[in-house]
Short mmCIF file of C-alpha atoms in Angstrom, two decimals:
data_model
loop_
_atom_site.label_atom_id
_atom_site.label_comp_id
_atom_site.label_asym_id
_atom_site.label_seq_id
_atom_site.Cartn_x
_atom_site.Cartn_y
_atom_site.Cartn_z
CA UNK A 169 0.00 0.00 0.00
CA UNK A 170 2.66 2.32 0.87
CA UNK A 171 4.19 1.68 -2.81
CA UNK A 172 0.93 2.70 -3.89
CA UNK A 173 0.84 5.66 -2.04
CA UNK A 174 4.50 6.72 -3.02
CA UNK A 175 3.76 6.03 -6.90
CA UNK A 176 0.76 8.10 -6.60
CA UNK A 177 2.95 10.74 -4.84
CA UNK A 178 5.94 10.70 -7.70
CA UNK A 179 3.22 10.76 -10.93
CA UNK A 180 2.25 13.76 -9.44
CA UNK A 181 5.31 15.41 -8.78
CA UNK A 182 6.92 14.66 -11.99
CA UNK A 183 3.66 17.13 -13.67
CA UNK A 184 1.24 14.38 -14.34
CA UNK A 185 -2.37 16.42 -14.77
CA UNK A 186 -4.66 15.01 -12.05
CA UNK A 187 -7.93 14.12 -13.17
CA UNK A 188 -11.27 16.19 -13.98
CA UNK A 189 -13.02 16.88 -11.28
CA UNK A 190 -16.93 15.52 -11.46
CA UNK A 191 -19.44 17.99 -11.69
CA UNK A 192 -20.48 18.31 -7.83
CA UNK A 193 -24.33 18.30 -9.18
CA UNK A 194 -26.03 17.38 -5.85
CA UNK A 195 -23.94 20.26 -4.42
CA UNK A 196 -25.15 22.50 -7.65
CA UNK A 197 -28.71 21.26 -7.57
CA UNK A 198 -29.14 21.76 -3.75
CA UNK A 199 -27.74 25.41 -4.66
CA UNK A 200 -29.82 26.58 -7.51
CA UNK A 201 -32.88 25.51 -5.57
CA UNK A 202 -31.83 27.97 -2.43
CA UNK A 203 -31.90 30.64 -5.03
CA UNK A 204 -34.12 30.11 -7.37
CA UNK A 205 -36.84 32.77 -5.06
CA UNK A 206 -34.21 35.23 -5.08
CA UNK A 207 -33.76 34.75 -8.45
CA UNK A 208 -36.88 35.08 -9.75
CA UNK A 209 -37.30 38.35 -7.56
CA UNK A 210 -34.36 39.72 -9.39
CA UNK A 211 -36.13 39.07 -12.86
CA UNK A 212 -39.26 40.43 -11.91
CA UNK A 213 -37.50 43.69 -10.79
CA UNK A 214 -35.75 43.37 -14.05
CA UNK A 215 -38.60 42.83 -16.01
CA UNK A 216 -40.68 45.62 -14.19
CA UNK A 217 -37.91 48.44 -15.30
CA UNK A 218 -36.93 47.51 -19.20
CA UNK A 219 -34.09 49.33 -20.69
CA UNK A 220 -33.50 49.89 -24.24
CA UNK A 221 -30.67 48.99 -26.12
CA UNK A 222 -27.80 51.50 -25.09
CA UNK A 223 -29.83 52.89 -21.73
CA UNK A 224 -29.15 49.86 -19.66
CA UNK A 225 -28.23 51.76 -16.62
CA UNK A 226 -30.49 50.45 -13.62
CA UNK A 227 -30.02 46.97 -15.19
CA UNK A 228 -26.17 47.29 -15.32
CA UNK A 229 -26.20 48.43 -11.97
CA UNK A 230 -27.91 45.96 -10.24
CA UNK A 231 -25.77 43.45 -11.69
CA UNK A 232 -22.60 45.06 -10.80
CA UNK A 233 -23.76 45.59 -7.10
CA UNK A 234 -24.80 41.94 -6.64
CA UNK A 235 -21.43 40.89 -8.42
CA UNK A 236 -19.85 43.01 -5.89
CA UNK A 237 -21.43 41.40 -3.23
CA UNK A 238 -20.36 38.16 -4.44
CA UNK A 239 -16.66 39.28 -4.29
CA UNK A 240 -15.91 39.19 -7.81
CA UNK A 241 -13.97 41.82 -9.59
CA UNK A 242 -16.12 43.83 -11.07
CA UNK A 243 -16.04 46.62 -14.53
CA UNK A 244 -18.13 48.51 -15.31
CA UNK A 245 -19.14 50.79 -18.64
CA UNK A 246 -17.71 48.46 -21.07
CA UNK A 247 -19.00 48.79 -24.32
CA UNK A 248 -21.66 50.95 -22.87
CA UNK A 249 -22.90 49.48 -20.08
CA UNK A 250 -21.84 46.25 -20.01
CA UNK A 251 -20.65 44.56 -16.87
CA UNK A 252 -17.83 42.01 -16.61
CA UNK A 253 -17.29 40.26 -13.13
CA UNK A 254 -14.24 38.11 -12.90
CA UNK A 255 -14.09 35.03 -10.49
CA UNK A 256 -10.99 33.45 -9.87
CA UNK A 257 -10.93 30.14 -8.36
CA UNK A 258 -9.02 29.03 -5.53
CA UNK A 259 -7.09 25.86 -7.83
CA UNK A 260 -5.25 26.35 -11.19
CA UNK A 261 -7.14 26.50 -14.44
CA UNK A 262 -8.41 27.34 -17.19
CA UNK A 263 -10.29 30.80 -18.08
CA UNK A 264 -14.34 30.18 -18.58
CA UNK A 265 -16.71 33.00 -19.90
CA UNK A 266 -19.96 33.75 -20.23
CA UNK A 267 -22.73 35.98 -21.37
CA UNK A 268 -25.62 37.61 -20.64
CA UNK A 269 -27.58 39.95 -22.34
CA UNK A 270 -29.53 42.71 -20.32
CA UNK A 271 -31.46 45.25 -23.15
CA UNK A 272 -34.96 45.56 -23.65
CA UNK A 273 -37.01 46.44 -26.89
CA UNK A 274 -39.91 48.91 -27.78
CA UNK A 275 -43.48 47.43 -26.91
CA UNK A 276 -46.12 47.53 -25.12
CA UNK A 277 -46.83 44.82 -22.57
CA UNK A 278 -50.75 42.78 -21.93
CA UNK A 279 -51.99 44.35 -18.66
CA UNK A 280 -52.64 42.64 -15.61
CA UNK A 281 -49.45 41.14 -14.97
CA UNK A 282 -48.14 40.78 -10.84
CA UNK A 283 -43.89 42.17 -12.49
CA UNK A 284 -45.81 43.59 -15.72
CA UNK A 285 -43.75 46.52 -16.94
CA UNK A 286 -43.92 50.12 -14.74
CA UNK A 287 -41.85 51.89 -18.26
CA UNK A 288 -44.38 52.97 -21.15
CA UNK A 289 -44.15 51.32 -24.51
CA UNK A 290 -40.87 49.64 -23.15
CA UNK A 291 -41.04 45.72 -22.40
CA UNK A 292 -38.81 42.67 -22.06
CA UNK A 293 -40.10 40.51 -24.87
CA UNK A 294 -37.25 38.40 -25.29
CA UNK A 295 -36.26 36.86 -21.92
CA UNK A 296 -32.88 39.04 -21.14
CA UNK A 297 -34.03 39.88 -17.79
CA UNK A 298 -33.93 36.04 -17.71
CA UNK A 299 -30.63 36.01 -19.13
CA UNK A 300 -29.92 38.23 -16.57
CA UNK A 301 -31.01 36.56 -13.29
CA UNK A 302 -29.64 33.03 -14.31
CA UNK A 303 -26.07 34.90 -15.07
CA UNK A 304 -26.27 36.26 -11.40
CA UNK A 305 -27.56 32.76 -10.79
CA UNK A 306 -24.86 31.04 -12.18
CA UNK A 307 -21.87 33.43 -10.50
CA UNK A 308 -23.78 33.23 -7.20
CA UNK A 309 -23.09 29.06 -7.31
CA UNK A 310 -19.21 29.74 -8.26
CA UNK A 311 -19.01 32.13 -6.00
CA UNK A 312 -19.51 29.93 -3.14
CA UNK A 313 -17.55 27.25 -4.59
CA UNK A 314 -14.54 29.56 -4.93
CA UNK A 315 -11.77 27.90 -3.02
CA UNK A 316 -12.20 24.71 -5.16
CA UNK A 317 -13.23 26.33 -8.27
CA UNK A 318 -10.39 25.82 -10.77
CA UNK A 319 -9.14 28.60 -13.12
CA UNK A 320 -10.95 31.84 -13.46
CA UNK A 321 -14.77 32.40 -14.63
CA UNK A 322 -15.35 35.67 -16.74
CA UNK A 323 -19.46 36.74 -16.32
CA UNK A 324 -20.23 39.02 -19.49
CA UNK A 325 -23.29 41.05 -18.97
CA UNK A 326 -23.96 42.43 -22.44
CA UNK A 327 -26.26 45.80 -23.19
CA UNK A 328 -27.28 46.56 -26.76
CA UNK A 329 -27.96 43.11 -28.23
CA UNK A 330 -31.37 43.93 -30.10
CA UNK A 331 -29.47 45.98 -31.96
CA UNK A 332 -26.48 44.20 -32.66
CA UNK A 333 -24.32 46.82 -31.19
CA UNK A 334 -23.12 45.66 -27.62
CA UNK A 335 -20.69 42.54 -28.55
CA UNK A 336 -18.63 44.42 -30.63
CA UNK A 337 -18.44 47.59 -28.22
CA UNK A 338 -17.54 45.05 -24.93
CA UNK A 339 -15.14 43.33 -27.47
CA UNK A 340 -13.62 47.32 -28.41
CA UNK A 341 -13.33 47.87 -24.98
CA UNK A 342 -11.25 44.85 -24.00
CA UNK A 343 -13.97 42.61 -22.37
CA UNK A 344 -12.24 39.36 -23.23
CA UNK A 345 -8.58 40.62 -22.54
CA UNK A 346 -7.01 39.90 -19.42
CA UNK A 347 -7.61 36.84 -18.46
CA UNK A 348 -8.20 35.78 -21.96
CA UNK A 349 -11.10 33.17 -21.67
CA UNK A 350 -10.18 30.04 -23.56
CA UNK A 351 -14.39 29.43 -24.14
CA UNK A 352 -17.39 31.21 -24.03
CA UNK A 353 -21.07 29.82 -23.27
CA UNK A 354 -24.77 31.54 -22.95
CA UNK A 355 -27.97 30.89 -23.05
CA UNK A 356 -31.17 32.42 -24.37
CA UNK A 357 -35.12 31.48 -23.94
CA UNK A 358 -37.03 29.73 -26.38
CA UNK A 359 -40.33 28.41 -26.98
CA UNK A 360 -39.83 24.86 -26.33
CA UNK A 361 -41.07 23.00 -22.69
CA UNK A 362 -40.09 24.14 -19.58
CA UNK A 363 -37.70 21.87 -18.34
CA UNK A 364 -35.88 21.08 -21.65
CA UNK A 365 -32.64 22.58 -23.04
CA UNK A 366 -31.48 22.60 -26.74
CA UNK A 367 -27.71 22.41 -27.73
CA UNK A 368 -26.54 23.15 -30.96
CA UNK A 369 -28.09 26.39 -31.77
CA UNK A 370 -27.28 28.38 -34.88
CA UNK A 371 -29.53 31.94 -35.26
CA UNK A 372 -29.29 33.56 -38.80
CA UNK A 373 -27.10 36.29 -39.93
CA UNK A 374 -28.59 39.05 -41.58
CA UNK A 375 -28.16 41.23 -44.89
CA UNK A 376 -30.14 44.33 -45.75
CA UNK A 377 -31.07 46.29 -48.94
CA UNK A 378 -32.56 49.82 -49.82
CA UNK A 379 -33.96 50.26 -53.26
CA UNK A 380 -34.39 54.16 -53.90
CA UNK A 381 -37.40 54.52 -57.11
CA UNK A 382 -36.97 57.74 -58.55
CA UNK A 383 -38.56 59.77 -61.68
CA UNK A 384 -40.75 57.66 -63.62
CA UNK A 385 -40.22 54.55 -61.26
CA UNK A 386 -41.37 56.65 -58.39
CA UNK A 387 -45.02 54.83 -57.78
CA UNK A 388 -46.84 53.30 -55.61
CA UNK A 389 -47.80 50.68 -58.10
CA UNK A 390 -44.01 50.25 -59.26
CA UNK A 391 -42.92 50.12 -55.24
CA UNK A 392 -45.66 47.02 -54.88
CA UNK A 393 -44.94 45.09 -57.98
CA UNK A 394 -41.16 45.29 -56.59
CA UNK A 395 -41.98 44.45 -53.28
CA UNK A 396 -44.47 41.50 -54.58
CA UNK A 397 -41.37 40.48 -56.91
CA UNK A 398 -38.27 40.39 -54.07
CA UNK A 399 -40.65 38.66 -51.63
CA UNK A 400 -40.74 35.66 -54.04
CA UNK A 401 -36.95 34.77 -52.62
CA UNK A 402 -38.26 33.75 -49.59
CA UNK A 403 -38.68 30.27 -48.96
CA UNK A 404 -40.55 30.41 -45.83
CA UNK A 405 -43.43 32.56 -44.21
CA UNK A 406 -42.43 34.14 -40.75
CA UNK A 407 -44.21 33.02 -37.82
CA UNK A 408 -47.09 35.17 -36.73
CA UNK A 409 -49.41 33.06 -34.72
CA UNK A 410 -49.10 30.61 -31.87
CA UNK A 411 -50.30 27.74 -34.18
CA UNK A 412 -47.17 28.22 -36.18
CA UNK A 413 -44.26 27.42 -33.37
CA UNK A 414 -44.70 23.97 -32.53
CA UNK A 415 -44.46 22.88 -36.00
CA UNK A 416 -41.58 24.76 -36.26
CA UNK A 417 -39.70 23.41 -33.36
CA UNK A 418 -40.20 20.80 -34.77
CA UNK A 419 -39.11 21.04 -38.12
CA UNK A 420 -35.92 22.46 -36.31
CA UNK A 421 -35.00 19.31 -35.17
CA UNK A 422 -35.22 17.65 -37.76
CA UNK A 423 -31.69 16.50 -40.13
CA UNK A 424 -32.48 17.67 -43.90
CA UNK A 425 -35.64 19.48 -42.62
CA UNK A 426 -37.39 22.68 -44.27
CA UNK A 427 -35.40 24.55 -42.68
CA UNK A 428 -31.45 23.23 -43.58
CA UNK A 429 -31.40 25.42 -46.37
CA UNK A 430 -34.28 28.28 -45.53
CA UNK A 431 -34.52 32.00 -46.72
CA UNK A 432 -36.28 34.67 -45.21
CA UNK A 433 -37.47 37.30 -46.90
CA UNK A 434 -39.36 40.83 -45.60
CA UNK A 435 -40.03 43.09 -47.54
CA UNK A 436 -41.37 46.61 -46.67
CA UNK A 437 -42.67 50.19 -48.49
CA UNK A 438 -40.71 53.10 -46.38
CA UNK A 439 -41.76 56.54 -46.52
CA UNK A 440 -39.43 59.03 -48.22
CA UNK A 441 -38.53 62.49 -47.17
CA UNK A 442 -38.62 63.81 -50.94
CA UNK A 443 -42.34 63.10 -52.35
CA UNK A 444 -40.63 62.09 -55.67
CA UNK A 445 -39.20 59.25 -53.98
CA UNK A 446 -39.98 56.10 -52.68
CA UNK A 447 -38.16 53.44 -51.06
CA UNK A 448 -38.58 49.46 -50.58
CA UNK A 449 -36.49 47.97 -47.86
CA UNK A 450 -35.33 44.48 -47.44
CA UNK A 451 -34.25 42.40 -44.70
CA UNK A 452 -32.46 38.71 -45.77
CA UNK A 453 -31.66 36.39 -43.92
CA UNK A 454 -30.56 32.78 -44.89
CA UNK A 455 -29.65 29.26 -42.99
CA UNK A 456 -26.15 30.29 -44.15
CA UNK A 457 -23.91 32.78 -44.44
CA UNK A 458 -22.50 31.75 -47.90
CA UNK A 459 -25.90 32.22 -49.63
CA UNK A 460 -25.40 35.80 -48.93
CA UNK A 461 -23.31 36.66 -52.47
CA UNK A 462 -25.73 34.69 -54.11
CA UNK A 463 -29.15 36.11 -52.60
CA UNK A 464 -27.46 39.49 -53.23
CA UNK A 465 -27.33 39.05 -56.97
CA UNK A 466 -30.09 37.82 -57.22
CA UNK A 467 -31.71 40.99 -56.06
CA UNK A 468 -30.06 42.89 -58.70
CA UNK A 469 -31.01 40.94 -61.08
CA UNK A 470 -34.93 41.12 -60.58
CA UNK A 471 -34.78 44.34 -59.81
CA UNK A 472 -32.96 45.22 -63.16
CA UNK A 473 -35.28 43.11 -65.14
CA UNK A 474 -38.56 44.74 -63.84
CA UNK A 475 -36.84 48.56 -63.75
CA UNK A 476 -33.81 48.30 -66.70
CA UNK A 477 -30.69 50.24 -65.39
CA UNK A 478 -32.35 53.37 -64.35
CA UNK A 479 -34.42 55.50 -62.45
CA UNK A 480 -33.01 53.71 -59.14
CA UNK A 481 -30.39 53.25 -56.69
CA UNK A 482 -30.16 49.64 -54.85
CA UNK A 483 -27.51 49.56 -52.29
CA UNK A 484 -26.84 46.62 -49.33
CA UNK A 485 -25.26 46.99 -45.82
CA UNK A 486 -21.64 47.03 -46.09
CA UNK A 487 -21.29 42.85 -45.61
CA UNK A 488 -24.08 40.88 -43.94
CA UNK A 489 -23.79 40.64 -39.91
CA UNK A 490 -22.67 37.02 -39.75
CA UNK A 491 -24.64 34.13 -38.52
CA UNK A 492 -24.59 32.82 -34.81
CA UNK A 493 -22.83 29.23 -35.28
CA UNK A 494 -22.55 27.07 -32.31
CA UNK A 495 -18.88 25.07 -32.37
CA UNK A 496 -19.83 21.81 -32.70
CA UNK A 497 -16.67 20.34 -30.81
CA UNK A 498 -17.60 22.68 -27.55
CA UNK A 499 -21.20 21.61 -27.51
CA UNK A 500 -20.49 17.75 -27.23
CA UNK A 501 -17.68 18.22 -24.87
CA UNK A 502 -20.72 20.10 -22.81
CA UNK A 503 -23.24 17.52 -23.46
CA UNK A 504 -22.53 14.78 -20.75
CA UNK A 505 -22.84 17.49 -18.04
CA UNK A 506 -25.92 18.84 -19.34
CA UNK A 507 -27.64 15.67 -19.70
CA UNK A 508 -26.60 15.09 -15.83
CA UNK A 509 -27.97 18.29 -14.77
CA UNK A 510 -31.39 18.32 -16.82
CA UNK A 511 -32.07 14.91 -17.43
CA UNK A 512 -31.03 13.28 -20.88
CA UNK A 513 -34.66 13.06 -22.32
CA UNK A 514 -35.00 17.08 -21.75
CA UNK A 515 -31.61 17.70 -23.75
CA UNK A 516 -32.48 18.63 -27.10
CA UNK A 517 -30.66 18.40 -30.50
CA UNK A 518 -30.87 21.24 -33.35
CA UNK A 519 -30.47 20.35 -36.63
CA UNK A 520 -31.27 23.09 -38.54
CA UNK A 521 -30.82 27.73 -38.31
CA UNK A 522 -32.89 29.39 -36.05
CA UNK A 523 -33.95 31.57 -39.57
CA UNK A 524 -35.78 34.35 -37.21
CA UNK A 525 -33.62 35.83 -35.17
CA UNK A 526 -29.55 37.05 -35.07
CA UNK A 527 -27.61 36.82 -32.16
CA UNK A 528 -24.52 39.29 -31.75
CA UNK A 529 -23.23 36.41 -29.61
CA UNK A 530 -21.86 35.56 -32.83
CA UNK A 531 -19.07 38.37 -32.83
CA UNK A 532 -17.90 36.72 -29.61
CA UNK A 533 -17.59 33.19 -31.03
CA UNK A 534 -15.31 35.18 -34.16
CA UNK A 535 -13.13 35.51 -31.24
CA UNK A 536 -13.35 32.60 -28.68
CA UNK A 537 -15.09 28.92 -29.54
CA UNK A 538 -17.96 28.29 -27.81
CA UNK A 539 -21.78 27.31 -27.69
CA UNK A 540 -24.85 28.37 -26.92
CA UNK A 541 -28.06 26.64 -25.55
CA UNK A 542 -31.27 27.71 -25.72
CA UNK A 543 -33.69 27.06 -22.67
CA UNK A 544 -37.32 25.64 -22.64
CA UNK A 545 -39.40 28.26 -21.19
CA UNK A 546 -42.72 27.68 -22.10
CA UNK A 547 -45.50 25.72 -20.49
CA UNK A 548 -48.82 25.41 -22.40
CA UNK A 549 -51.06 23.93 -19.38
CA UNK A 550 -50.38 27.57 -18.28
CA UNK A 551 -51.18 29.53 -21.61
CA UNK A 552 -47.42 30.54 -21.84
CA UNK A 553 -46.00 29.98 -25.40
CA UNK A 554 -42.31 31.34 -24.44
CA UNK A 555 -41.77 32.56 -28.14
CA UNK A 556 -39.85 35.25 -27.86
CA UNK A 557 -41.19 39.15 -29.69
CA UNK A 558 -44.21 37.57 -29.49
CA UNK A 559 -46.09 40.59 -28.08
CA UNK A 560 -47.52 38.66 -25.12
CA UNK A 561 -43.90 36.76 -24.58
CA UNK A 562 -44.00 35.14 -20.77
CA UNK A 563 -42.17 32.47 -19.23
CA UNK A 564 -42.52 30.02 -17.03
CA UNK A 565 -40.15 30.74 -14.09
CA UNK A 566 -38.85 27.78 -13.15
CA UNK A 567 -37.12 27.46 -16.12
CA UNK A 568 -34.42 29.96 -14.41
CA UNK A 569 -33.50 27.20 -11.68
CA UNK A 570 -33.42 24.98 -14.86
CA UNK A 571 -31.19 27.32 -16.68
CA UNK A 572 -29.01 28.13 -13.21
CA UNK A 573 -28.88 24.17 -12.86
CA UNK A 574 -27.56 23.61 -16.40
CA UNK A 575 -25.00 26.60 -16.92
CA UNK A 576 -23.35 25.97 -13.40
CA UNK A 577 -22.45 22.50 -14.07
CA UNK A 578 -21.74 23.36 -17.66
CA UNK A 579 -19.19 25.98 -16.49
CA UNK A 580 -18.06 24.09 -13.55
CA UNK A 581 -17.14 21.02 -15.63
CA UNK A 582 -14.93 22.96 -18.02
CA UNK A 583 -13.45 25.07 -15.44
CA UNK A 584 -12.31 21.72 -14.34
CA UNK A 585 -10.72 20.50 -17.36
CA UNK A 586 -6.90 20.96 -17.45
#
């Protein structure tokens, strides 16, 4: 036994990396469920006082007062008014980050609600004050597992996301230098069962145009016989009623679906400041990014062939924002843990682009690999669809333990890696 012992002792010494540690889930579990009231009181306060994109002050400040609390090192005003806390663990290891988004978006929320919005024609339709309370969620559990936490875990709270504006500013302003995280991870709500997460999600890019008619072109009829024509490129119709989402969760998980190789099309009649003008605007977006060059001349084409090559100008944003894209090697090294923390018949597998939405998440994965998941939050025995900009978007609120569960052990289980 004592040569045992001795062996064990020299392997060690000579550098050999000790094993991962487990995922202390019981530990993680017992946790999350402490907080979850606390928790859900934090998103209700969140969700009662919306921010827009860019004004994400009260939002940005509770987060950096309970980070405080927590003892992590906290920044604040990055990229606006982002918030990074930085928790570093009491063992050697590697550097884990992740993201939350805290903004907000114009609306106008169904009355009667106990944490409806207090802030006129301002609501949170798409689950970041969610976001928000699992992140605090998730650096709460660390927190208190500090002194055997290995390596460092960097907490990202992100402002401007509707508007695809806050990644790049917290990237400007240095949010993922020093530590350098080796991997990033969020999470965002979606329509699919409480209790269930997803893992490999990819959300569209987006590309833009702006076709200016002028002289003879300059017509209402000419603007709709344009805007009938473009609309043609779309392959699929965007969802508008509740009817429509759980066939298209559906289809979503399904290889070689309707939606591997989708294109979305809207096109919309803008007013123009000059009377002899008019203007049809298009938003693209595609299941991938390398239909883009493609879908682009294609546009000129049809509009040359109804218009000839004049009376107009047709110009496209300067490149299209690029798609959210999951790294496929991340998400399966994260899939054992989640399956342990959510059960493995609530883990969910995507197989085809969210076609919707954009995530700015995705300028963060042009820097670090990572993954995102996207978290069940609806529950139809309660009348809560969980689709988010759905005007009367709720969730069901025990999908934040859920989500607090899953991103803790996630995070812990990496963070243990060597």
């Amino acid at each position: 036994m004592k040569r045992l012992v001795l062996a064990a002792l020299l392997l060690t010494s000579c550098g050999k990396t000790p094993a991962p540690q487990e995922s202390p889930l019981a530990t993680i579990t017992e946790k999350a469920t402490a907080l979850q009231p606390e928790l859900i009181s934090i998103r209700r306060d969140l969700h009662r006082h919306p921010e827009l994109s860019g004004t994400e002050r009260r939002t940005a400040g509770v987060v950096a007062e309970r980070l405080t609390a927590l003892g992590l090192e906290v920044r604040t005003g990055i990229g606006g008014h982002g918030v990074v806390g930085i928790l570093r663990g009491g063992r050697p290891g590697p550097v884990v980050a992740y993201r939350a988004d805290m903004d907000a978006v114009v609306g106008q929320e169904p009355p009667g609600r106990e944490y409806g919005s207090t802030v006129p024609g301002v609501q949170h339709v798409c689950g970041h004050d969610l976001h928000t309370a699992i992140g605090i969620g998730v650096a709460s559990i660390l927190s208190s597992l500090r002194e055997q936490m290995p390596g460092t875990a960097v907490f990202l709270f992100q402002p401007a996301e509707e508007n695809i504006q806050g990644a790049q500013a917290m990237i400007r302003d240095g949010a993922l230098v020093d530590p350098r995280p080796d991997v990033i991870y969020a999470l965002h709500s979606f329509p699919f069962r409480v209790g269930t997460v997803a893992q490999g999600a990819v959300f569209a890019g987006l590309d833009q145009f702006t076709l200016e008619l002028t002289g003879e072109h300059a017509t209402s009829a000419v603007a709709q016989r344009l805007q009938a024509r473009l609309s043609e490129f779309g392959t699929v119709a965007p969802l508008k009623q509740a009817e429509q989402v759980a066939p298209y969760l559906a289809d979503i998980q399904k290889p070689g679906g309707p939606y591997s190789t989708a294109i979305y099309m809207n096109v919309k009649i803008s007013p123009s400041d000059v009377p002899t003008r008019f203007l049809v605007r298009g938003t693209v977006k595609a299941s991938s990014d390398s239909m883009y060059p493609q879908l682009r001349q294609s546009v000129k084409e049809a509009v040359e062939r109804e218009l000839g090559a004049t009376g107009y100008q047709l110009s496209f944003r300067d490149a299209p924002f690029p798609s959210m894209s999951s790294d496929p090697q991340v998400t399966a090294g994260a899939a054992p843990t989640l399956a342990e923390a959510v059960g493995e018949g609530n883990v969910l597998t995507l197989h085809a682009t969210h076609i919707y939405s954009g995530e700015d998440f995705a300028l963060f994965l042009q820097q670090l690999p990572g993954t995102m998941f996207l978290l069940g939050v609806a529950n139809p025995a309660r009348g809560i669809l969980g689709a988010p900009h759905f005007p009367d978007f709720d969730a069901d609120e025990e999908s934040i333990l859920i989500g607090t569960k899953a991103m803790s052990s996630v995070l812990w289980q990496r963070l243990s890696q060597s």
